[in-house]
Tab-separated table of C-alpha atoms in Angstrom:
chain	number	residue	atom	x	y	z
R	1	UNK	CA	68.306	46.703	12.086
R	2	UNK	CA	70.378	43.928	14.312
R	3	UNK	CA	72.845	43.139	13.306
R	4	UNK	CA	75.068	41.764	16.050
R	5	UNK	CA	73.333	38.874	16.890
R	6	UNK	CA	71.555	38.426	14.092
R	7	UNK	CA	70.659	34.902	12.750
R	8	UNK	CA	70.406	34.655	9.019
R	9	UNK	CA	73.935	33.565	8.226
R	10	UNK	CA	73.602	30.915	10.737
R	11	UNK	CA	70.247	29.683	8.901
R	12	UNK	CA	72.415	29.707	5.913
R	13	UNK	CA	69.565	32.278	4.575
R	14	UNK	CA	69.491	36.327	2.888
R	15	UNK	CA	66.561	38.792	2.856
R	16	UNK	CA	66.376	41.249	0.178
R	17	UNK	CA	63.867	44.143	-0.074
R	18	UNK	CA	62.610	46.054	-2.891
R	19	UNK	CA	60.686	49.254	-1.472
R	20	UNK	CA	57.811	52.095	-3.336
R	21	UNK	CA	58.013	54.853	-0.923
R	22	UNK	CA	55.508	57.172	-3.194
R	23	UNK	CA	53.290	53.947	-3.988
R	24	UNK	CA	53.890	53.099	0.159
R	25	UNK	CA	54.108	49.313	-0.689
R	26	UNK	CA	57.131	47.151	-1.676
R	27	UNK	CA	58.011	43.250	-1.459
R	28	UNK	CA	60.936	40.714	0.834
R	29	UNK	CA	62.181	37.871	-0.055
R	30	UNK	CA	63.919	35.180	2.047
R	31	UNK	CA	65.490	32.989	0.744
R	32	UNK	CA	69.182	30.034	0.393
R	33	UNK	CA	72.517	31.742	0.457
R	34	UNK	CA	73.018	29.027	-1.960
R	35	UNK	CA	70.433	26.168	-1.214
R	36	UNK	CA	67.120	25.375	-0.566
R	37	UNK	CA	65.373	24.475	2.541
R	38	UNK	CA	62.286	22.950	4.104
R	39	UNK	CA	59.167	25.071	4.854
R	40	UNK	CA	55.843	24.594	6.157
R	41	UNK	CA	53.037	27.765	6.729
R	42	UNK	CA	49.888	27.597	9.582
R	43	UNK	CA	46.923	29.900	7.522
R	44	UNK	CA	45.079	31.482	10.797
R	45	UNK	CA	43.600	34.734	8.945
R	46	UNK	CA	40.488	34.376	7.396
R	47	UNK	CA	40.906	37.390	4.420
R	48	UNK	CA	44.400	35.592	3.309
R	49	UNK	CA	46.066	35.776	0.060
R	50	UNK	CA	48.733	33.185	-1.351
R	51	UNK	CA	50.403	31.602	-3.387
R	52	UNK	CA	51.693	27.706	-3.923
R	53	UNK	CA	50.806	27.390	-0.043
R	54	UNK	CA	49.770	24.179	-1.090
R	55	UNK	CA	53.892	23.562	-1.160
R	56	UNK	CA	54.378	23.965	2.484
R	57	UNK	CA	51.759	20.552	3.596
R	58	UNK	CA	53.998	18.549	4.777
R	59	UNK	CA	52.191	15.079	2.521
R	60	UNK	CA	53.858	17.407	-0.606
R	61	UNK	CA	55.635	15.548	-3.096
R	62	UNK	CA	58.306	19.025	-3.031
R	63	UNK	CA	60.420	18.616	-0.209
R	64	UNK	CA	62.201	21.640	-0.864
R	65	UNK	CA	61.834	25.850	-0.969
R	66	UNK	CA	64.018	28.306	-2.804
R	67	UNK	CA	62.793	31.170	-1.804
R	68	UNK	CA	59.531	32.935	0.004
R	69	UNK	CA	57.854	36.167	-0.676
R	70	UNK	CA	56.073	38.629	1.636
R	71	UNK	CA	54.825	40.349	-0.513
R	72	UNK	CA	52.104	44.530	-0.736
R	73	UNK	CA	49.743	44.651	-3.498
R	74	UNK	CA	46.784	42.558	-1.813
R	75	UNK	CA	46.000	39.084	-4.773
R	76	UNK	CA	48.259	42.088	-7.088
R	77	UNK	CA	51.260	41.699	-5.032
R	78	UNK	CA	51.440	37.422	-6.193
R	79	UNK	CA	51.910	37.901	-8.960
R	80	UNK	CA	55.887	39.753	-8.705
R	81	UNK	CA	56.542	35.923	-7.481
R	82	UNK	CA	57.574	35.660	-11.176
R	83	UNK	CA	60.366	37.486	-10.619
R	84	UNK	CA	62.066	35.402	-7.328
R	85	UNK	CA	61.592	32.602	-9.982
R	86	UNK	CA	62.815	33.689	-12.823
R	87	UNK	CA	66.065	35.188	-10.221
R	88	UNK	CA	66.490	31.479	-9.399
R	89	UNK	CA	66.056	29.719	-12.504
R	90	UNK	CA	69.016	32.222	-14.062
R	91	UNK	CA	70.694	30.737	-11.305
R	92	UNK	CA	69.565	26.885	-11.867
R	93	UNK	CA	67.808	26.796	-8.420
R	94	UNK	CA	64.855	25.067	-8.329
R	95	UNK	CA	63.145	21.933	-7.861
R	96	UNK	CA	64.993	19.588	-10.898
R	97	UNK	CA	62.678	18.726	-14.280
R	98	UNK	CA	63.351	16.802	-17.831
R	99	UNK	CA	63.953	19.853	-19.107
R	100	UNK	CA	65.111	22.381	-16.118
R	101	UNK	CA	64.392	23.654	-12.431
R	102	UNK	CA	60.878	24.893	-11.182
R	103	UNK	CA	61.803	27.075	-7.758
R	104	UNK	CA	59.139	26.650	-5.252
R	105	UNK	CA	57.815	29.648	-4.057
R	106	UNK	CA	55.047	30.199	-1.652
R	107	UNK	CA	53.925	33.824	-1.361
R	108	UNK	CA	51.141	36.049	0.712
R	109	UNK	CA	50.112	39.211	0.169
R	110	UNK	CA	49.528	42.093	2.350
R	111	UNK	CA	46.440	44.846	2.076
R	112	UNK	CA	48.336	47.746	1.490
R	113	UNK	CA	46.817	49.578	-1.863
R	114	UNK	CA	45.099	52.061	0.666
R	115	UNK	CA	45.284	54.574	2.438
R	116	UNK	CA	48.737	55.625	1.495
R	117	UNK	CA	50.353	55.542	-1.657
R	118	UNK	CA	48.210	55.248	-4.912
R	119	UNK	CA	45.983	51.822	-5.313
R	120	UNK	CA	47.463	51.231	-8.529
R	121	UNK	CA	51.364	51.152	-7.493
R	122	UNK	CA	51.910	47.435	-6.944
R	123	UNK	CA	54.969	45.030	-6.425
R	124	UNK	CA	56.146	43.854	-9.055
R	125	UNK	CA	58.575	41.297	-10.847
R	126	UNK	CA	61.106	43.275	-11.182
R	127	UNK	CA	60.715	44.922	-7.746
R	128	UNK	CA	60.747	40.567	-6.637
R	129	UNK	CA	63.521	39.870	-9.489
R	130	UNK	CA	65.958	43.152	-7.217
R	131	UNK	CA	65.020	41.753	-3.955
R	132	UNK	CA	66.381	38.583	-4.450
R	133	UNK	CA	69.069	39.545	-6.323
R	134	UNK	CA	70.165	42.223	-3.793
R	135	UNK	CA	69.361	39.486	0.039
R	136	UNK	CA	71.583	39.952	2.513
R	137	UNK	CA	72.482	37.626	5.452
R	138	UNK	CA	74.063	41.164	7.556
R	139	UNK	CA	72.534	44.932	7.937
R	140	UNK	CA	68.733	43.918	6.921
R	141	UNK	CA	66.155	46.753	7.508
R	142	UNK	CA	63.505	47.165	9.594
R	143	UNK	CA	60.904	49.385	9.559
R	144	UNK	CA	58.537	51.219	6.479
R	145	UNK	CA	60.721	49.056	4.232
R	146	UNK	CA	60.350	45.715	1.740
R	147	UNK	CA	56.696	44.361	2.182
R	148	UNK	CA	55.783	46.581	5.642
R	149	UNK	CA	56.061	50.231	3.350
R	150	UNK	CA	52.612	50.393	3.565
R	151	UNK	CA	51.736	48.842	7.081
R	152	UNK	CA	48.981	50.388	9.482
R	153	UNK	CA	47.818	49.174	12.924
R	154	UNK	CA	44.857	49.427	14.778
R	155	UNK	CA	43.116	49.523	12.068
R	156	UNK	CA	39.947	48.157	14.014
R	157	UNK	CA	38.838	51.693	15.739
R	158	UNK	CA	38.746	53.279	11.970
R	159	UNK	CA	41.622	54.531	9.943
R	160	UNK	CA	41.799	57.836	11.484
R	161	UNK	CA	43.206	56.459	14.750
R	162	UNK	CA	45.510	53.818	13.552
R	163	UNK	CA	49.363	54.369	13.177
R	164	UNK	CA	52.197	53.165	10.714
R	165	UNK	CA	52.830	49.482	11.126
R	166	UNK	CA	56.554	47.456	9.067
R	167	UNK	CA	58.682	45.275	9.310
R	168	UNK	CA	59.938	44.026	11.754
R	169	UNK	CA	63.234	41.110	12.880
R	170	UNK	CA	63.413	39.315	15.830
R	171	UNK	CA	66.014	36.338	17.027
R	172	UNK	CA	66.571	34.001	19.706
R	173	UNK	CA	69.944	32.494	20.633
R	174	UNK	CA	69.723	28.235	21.913
R	175	UNK	CA	71.426	27.276	25.577
R	176	UNK	CA	71.363	23.983	27.016
R	177	UNK	CA	71.206	21.001	25.358
R	178	UNK	CA	70.252	23.986	22.185
R	179	UNK	CA	73.248	25.582	22.820
R	180	UNK	CA	73.866	26.675	19.267
R	181	UNK	CA	71.280	26.594	17.461
R	182	UNK	CA	70.037	30.407	16.496
R	183	UNK	CA	66.165	31.686	15.557
R	184	UNK	CA	65.025	33.751	13.617
R	185	UNK	CA	62.134	35.281	12.619
R	186	UNK	CA	60.755	38.383	10.270
R	187	UNK	CA	57.295	40.281	10.442
R	188	UNK	CA	54.470	41.884	8.363
R	189	UNK	CA	52.468	43.984	11.101
R	190	UNK	CA	49.920	45.260	9.177
R	191	UNK	CA	46.911	44.333	11.490
R	192	UNK	CA	43.259	45.362	12.729
R	193	UNK	CA	44.271	45.429	16.053
R	194	UNK	CA	46.216	46.931	19.081
R	195	UNK	CA	50.582	45.765	19.169
R	196	UNK	CA	51.698	44.706	22.363
R	197	UNK	CA	54.965	44.875	24.030
R	198	UNK	CA	55.902	41.467	26.688
R	199	UNK	CA	55.060	43.548	29.310
R	200	UNK	CA	51.356	43.073	27.506
R	201	UNK	CA	51.590	47.158	27.360
R	202	UNK	CA	49.374	48.199	23.832
R	203	UNK	CA	53.047	50.407	22.800
R	204	UNK	CA	50.914	51.238	19.513
R	205	UNK	CA	48.074	50.745	17.642
R	206	UNK	CA	44.467	52.328	17.608
R	207	UNK	CA	44.628	55.936	19.503
R	208	UNK	CA	42.027	57.681	21.276
R	209	UNK	CA	41.796	61.155	22.089
R	210	UNK	CA	44.052	61.777	25.262
R	211	UNK	CA	47.230	60.011	24.059
R	212	UNK	CA	46.746	57.013	25.363
R	213	UNK	CA	45.289	54.279	23.025
R	214	UNK	CA	41.927	52.722	22.271
R	215	UNK	CA	42.168	48.952	23.186
R	216	UNK	CA	40.546	47.853	19.932
R	217	UNK	CA	40.538	43.914	22.431
R	218	UNK	CA	38.415	45.677	25.038
R	219	UNK	CA	36.672	47.920	22.689
R	220	UNK	CA	35.373	44.784	20.867
R	221	UNK	CA	35.065	42.568	24.194
R	222	UNK	CA	32.148	45.506	25.594
R	223	UNK	CA	30.406	45.702	22.121
R	224	UNK	CA	31.258	49.147	21.388
R	225	UNK	CA	31.721	48.628	17.644
R	226	UNK	CA	29.337	49.118	14.770
R	227	UNK	CA	26.421	46.903	13.045
R	228	UNK	CA	28.727	46.557	10.376
R	229	UNK	CA	32.397	47.592	10.003
R	230	UNK	CA	33.181	49.625	6.374
R	231	UNK	CA	35.507	48.364	4.224
R	232	UNK	CA	38.749	50.252	4.975
R	233	UNK	CA	39.035	49.010	8.368
R	234	UNK	CA	38.280	45.334	7.148
R	235	UNK	CA	41.664	45.384	4.847
R	236	UNK	CA	44.655	44.748	6.436
R	237	UNK	CA	46.848	41.334	7.370
R	238	UNK	CA	50.204	40.266	9.187
R	239	UNK	CA	52.522	38.370	7.285
R	240	UNK	CA	55.611	36.380	9.151
R	241	UNK	CA	58.323	33.841	8.589
R	242	UNK	CA	60.419	32.016	11.958
R	243	UNK	CA	63.146	29.786	11.020
R	244	UNK	CA	65.389	27.746	12.712
R	245	UNK	CA	69.039	26.499	12.675
R	246	UNK	CA	68.411	23.026	13.602
R	247	UNK	CA	66.667	20.410	11.200
R	248	UNK	CA	62.981	19.220	11.464
R	249	UNK	CA	60.805	16.732	8.929
R	250	UNK	CA	58.014	18.975	7.324
R	251	UNK	CA	55.369	18.115	9.202
R	252	UNK	CA	57.054	18.880	12.586
R	253	UNK	CA	57.853	22.603	10.608
R	254	UNK	CA	53.997	22.580	10.276
R	255	UNK	CA	53.905	22.190	14.046
R	256	UNK	CA	56.045	24.990	14.735
R	257	UNK	CA	54.515	27.072	12.184
R	258	UNK	CA	50.893	26.512	14.382
R	259	UNK	CA	52.428	26.774	17.568
R	260	UNK	CA	54.348	30.431	16.875
R	261	UNK	CA	50.782	30.869	16.001
R	262	UNK	CA	51.441	32.021	19.669
R	263	UNK	CA	53.002	35.263	18.840
R	264	UNK	CA	50.431	36.365	16.981
R	265	UNK	CA	48.128	35.917	19.580
R	266	UNK	CA	49.987	37.488	22.432
R	267	UNK	CA	51.626	41.142	20.991
R	268	UNK	CA	48.568	41.321	18.329
R	269	UNK	CA	45.770	42.026	20.038
R	270	UNK	CA	42.562	41.140	18.566
R	271	UNK	CA	44.580	38.822	15.762
R	272	UNK	CA	43.460	36.429	13.309
R	273	UNK	CA	40.144	37.818	12.921
R	274	UNK	CA	37.891	37.648	9.750
R	275	UNK	CA	39.362	40.468	8.551
R	276	UNK	CA	43.173	39.887	8.773
R	277	UNK	CA	44.851	36.876	6.613
R	278	UNK	CA	47.607	36.256	8.981
R	279	UNK	CA	50.057	33.867	7.132
R	280	UNK	CA	53.003	32.472	9.127
R	281	UNK	CA	56.065	30.061	7.619
R	282	UNK	CA	58.807	27.761	9.421
R	283	UNK	CA	62.394	27.578	7.442
R	284	UNK	CA	64.628	24.256	8.859
R	285	UNK	CA	67.413	23.336	6.724
R	286	UNK	CA	67.962	19.684	5.139
R	287	UNK	CA	70.734	18.519	7.501
R	288	UNK	CA	71.827	19.848	11.251
R	289	UNK	CA	71.162	19.534	14.254
R	290	UNK	CA	68.734	17.847	15.837
R	291	UNK	CA	67.029	19.222	18.586
R	292	UNK	CA	63.415	18.794	20.409
R	293	UNK	CA	59.921	20.463	18.930
R	294	UNK	CA	58.815	22.093	21.710
R	295	UNK	CA	62.312	23.765	22.406
R	296	UNK	CA	62.616	24.870	18.756
R	297	UNK	CA	58.858	25.967	18.904
R	298	UNK	CA	60.096	28.734	22.592
R	299	UNK	CA	63.021	29.843	20.581
R	300	UNK	CA	60.473	30.738	17.674
R	301	UNK	CA	57.297	32.166	19.491
R	302	UNK	CA	60.170	34.153	21.879
R	303	UNK	CA	62.206	35.309	17.967
R	304	UNK	CA	58.952	36.490	16.646
R	305	UNK	CA	57.280	38.496	18.881
R	306	UNK	CA	60.949	40.502	18.958
R	307	UNK	CA	60.057	41.090	15.330
R	308	UNK	CA	56.790	42.046	15.675
R	309	UNK	CA	57.335	44.256	18.500
R	310	UNK	CA	60.614	46.055	16.422
R	311	UNK	CA	58.579	46.387	13.229
R	312	UNK	CA	56.335	48.790	15.060
R	313	UNK	CA	59.317	49.971	17.571
R	314	UNK	CA	61.114	50.737	14.150
R	315	UNK	CA	57.947	52.415	11.452
R	316	UNK	CA	58.349	55.904	10.335
R	317	UNK	CA	55.216	57.700	10.390
R	318	UNK	CA	53.496	59.085	7.052
R	319	UNK	CA	50.970	60.714	5.269
R	320	UNK	CA	49.554	62.019	9.016
R	321	UNK	CA	49.629	58.616	9.740
R	322	UNK	CA	52.548	58.846	12.792
R	323	UNK	CA	54.950	56.153	13.970
R	324	UNK	CA	56.820	55.406	16.394
R	325	UNK	CA	60.690	55.533	14.583
R	326	UNK	CA	59.392	58.957	14.829
R	327	UNK	CA	60.530	59.514	18.247
R	328	UNK	CA	56.786	60.960	20.022
R	329	UNK	CA	55.507	59.175	23.408
R	330	UNK	CA	51.929	58.207	24.921
R	331	UNK	CA	50.115	56.388	26.966
R	332	UNK	CA	51.065	52.359	27.479
R	333	UNK	CA	49.323	53.103	31.179
């Protein structure tokens, strides 16, 4: 939990979680505190489970989003978006139509149906409703909560070597011409690959037999891989959302979303594989300061890199899968 430098209040955004600890699943909602925002997305994985992603396209009729839902449960988890829509409709929030409103809620899910928890445990509409209702701008939980409850990392070398992933937050603040501008990020890290720190060292991922790490990317480059990957190491996906306090057009947001995927590729290796369904959402207010896009892209990347790292740093182990929050040490040299 990083609250002192939290940018969410500056951006008018609130985050809420709902967690099923026993079932090892959950969901996370990012919503406007009291108004909608613009949203675009970048789909970089090839095994995604998504809903209403078309509303994030620059050419789409609707230029508003009411909330973004990140969920566990694989494609089953998409049903939980109904709870966010119900909460929004009760507040009279959504795209105006003749007899009411239609809330705009794009969503994406990770695969967490196994090995943790129960296969039949999936986020429900009631859970997403609670996450939306309880969303806050302060004291936002990280680690094995919300959509990251059942997340693991380093599964590319086999489940027995994996570690606990989770949900992490990051922030960055502008200087110079961007002074006063905030960037925030949330990442749900459930990856085929390993997670690296700013120095490029693996800090969480596939463990070797000597207290260190396998290095999945290096193993793949060497050709040391099975002829076919079993289904147990083909079930992944990292989800992320970056947000800015400066205003951007929807086209600019789409460009920023693509740029921010740099953080996925530098901090998770390998990322966006055929077994990952990685999706990145980018959010900005309809009104506010304007700042050159390259400056905002740099802030978004910095915030997301921090969020990815914190997703594993704050994740507690369970069911035989260790987490960095347990306090143990691994050789990262």
